[in-house]
Amino acid sequence: MTVKLKKRLSGVLCVAAASSLLAACGSSGDSATEVEHGFVISNATIVDTRDGSLQQGRTIVVDGGKIQTITSERVRATGAAQEVDASGKYVVPGYIDMHTHVMEAIDLQPNFFPLMIANGVTAFRDQDLASEERGAQLNADSAAGLVDAPEAIFAGGEAHLNPAESTFDASNRGMPYIDHLGAGMGLLVDCSTQAQDIRTEFLAQGYRPSGINMAHFILNPRAYDGNQNARFYQRVLDTYDENTCEALSQAFVHNGTWQIPSLIRLRTQDWGNDPLYRQDPNLIYVEGSRRANWNEVGDMFSALPADAVTTLQNYYELQKRATLLMQRSGVKVLSGSDIGGIWLIAGFSLQQEFQELAAAGLSPLEVLQTTTLNPAEFLNRQASMGTVEEGKNADLVLLDANPLDSVDNLAKIDGVFLKGRYFSKADLEELKRGVADAYANQ
Ligand SMILES: [Zn+2]
């Protein structure tokens, strides 16, 4: 329900529609409307995710998990309602992580949810379709206030592509989206002038070594196959053709094939032992056994020959370039962290994905769209998600600085609204501290 406000002749703001949320101001002479439940976010600057325009000095009334009212007038919180002063703050929709393996870790104590909320993540798409029933229960519990969790979303289809199929063919037969730039060597092969030969030889060799620890292999396949496959990656680098890549992008646009590049997943594979990850201060939020596995696979990666590593890292640079090319061609891009892979820490890894997309050349607004507006369109949920507007879900992030100036500001989180519940900066710090404390002695 959306509460409408309108002015009386006297200039006094009053409630036009009968509502228990806003109390009529009556004849007291007080010029502010009052609400008795929910939250009054006052003096906020709303960022329009469609065009980057800013609406300053707005009051946002949140109740029942929905944005009830947005007004430039003052609204006073009374009774059970709480005012949140958003002076100097920027309000954006909650972030949606469009590629995760969160449900497989749901029974961890603590699981990934506190870190996701602390990083502004209010919804995630999970790859494990078998968890859909459990996800529905999670969403019901979260809506009822029994648990604090981002919304679990299961958007069907194939999760991952068959590496034997070109991404041209996959797009043409109606594949709705491509995760982490494709399977095997990924869609870059289809930007090569020798695409067919390279793919055939690559598959003939058997791209997956035998006799390996599969759990470790999945953490970072490049630690295992990087050396034997480097020559194929190098051939793609040597035969990359921008026009072919542009034609591929046009096919994606024509067929409506979305991209979820998960660049951070690709980078953490191709820079598999980077001190940036190995010495990440946020590793305090990761349980001991997981950290041990990551270190072990990191050690394996560091044993790769230097020239193979250089090839992999050049390949990653080209993947970033192709991501920008696709964005500029009009391909729709979504942010996904692929939590579950090596070095990917829940919540933080989506912030890292924002950084990688920006490094690829996307503007801060485009990056913001990949995690708000675009997922709403992909999921066909524009009526409830994607922008900060009346009637939409009250899943919101309050930022200390303008996210259109820099993607760094997407991490400067002052507060989060999740299903209409409010987490102050102190609450978010507490969520993180709880995770760190639980894993401190592992
Ligand atoms: Zn994945």
Coordinates of N, CA, C and O and ligand atoms in Angstrom, one line a residue, residues 99-101 127 159-160 179-180 218 262 265 337-341 344, ligand 1:
H99 N 25.1 -14.2 -8.7 CA 25.7 -15.6 -8.9 C 26.4 -16.0 -7.6 O 27.4 -15.5 -7.3
T100 N 25.8 -16.9 -6.9 CA 26.3 -17.4 -5.6 C 26.1 -18.9 -5.4 O 25.3 -19.5 -6.1
H101 N 26.9 -19.4 -4.5 CA 26.7 -20.7 -4.0 C 26.5 -20.6 -2.5 O 27.3 -21.2 -1.7
Q127 N 22.9 -20.7 -7.3 CA 23.0 -21.6 -8.5 C 22.4 -23.0 -8.2 O 22.2 -23.7 -9.1
A159 N 22.9 -23.9 -15.4 CA 23.9 -23.1 -14.6 C 25.1 -22.8 -15.4 O 25.6 -21.7 -15.5
H160 N 25.6 -23.8 -15.8 CA 26.9 -23.5 -16.6 C 26.8 -24.1 -17.9 O 26.1 -25.1 -18.2
D179 N 27.1 -17.3 -17.4 CA 27.8 -17.0 -16.2 C 29.3 -17.0 -16.4 O 29.9 -17.7 -17.2
H180 N 30.0 -16.2 -15.6 CA 31.4 -16.0 -15.6 C 32.1 -16.2 -17.0 O 33.1 -16.9 -17.2
I218 N 37.7 -27.4 -7.9 CA 36.6 -26.4 -8.1 C 37.0 -25.0 -7.5 O 36.6 -24.0 -8.0
S262 N 31.1 -12.2 -13.3 CA 31.9 -12.6 -12.1 C 33.4 -12.4 -12.3 O 34.1 -13.4 -12.1
R265 N 35.6 -13.7 -9.6 CA 35.9 -15.1 -9.6 C 37.0 -15.5 -10.6 O 37.9 -16.3 -10.3
S337 N 29.2 -12.5 -7.6 CA 30.5 -12.7 -7.0 C 31.0 -14.2 -7.1 O 32.2 -14.4 -7.0
D338 N 30.0 -15.1 -7.3 CA 30.4 -16.5 -7.3 C 31.0 -17.0 -6.0 O 31.9 -17.8 -6.0
I339 N 30.4 -16.5 -4.9 CA 30.9 -17.0 -3.6 C 30.8 -18.5 -3.5 O 29.9 -19.1 -4.0
G340 N 31.9 -19.1 -3.1 CA 32.0 -20.5 -3.1 C 33.4 -20.8 -3.7 O 34.0 -21.8 -3.3
G341 N 33.9 -20.0 -4.5 CA 35.2 -20.2 -5.1 C 36.3 -19.6 -4.2 O 36.0 -19.0 -3.1
L344 N 36.9 -15.9 -2.1 CA 35.7 -15.1 -2.2 C 35.0 -15.1 -0.9 O 34.4 -16.1 -0.5
Ligands
ZN1 ZN 29.4 -20.5 -9.7

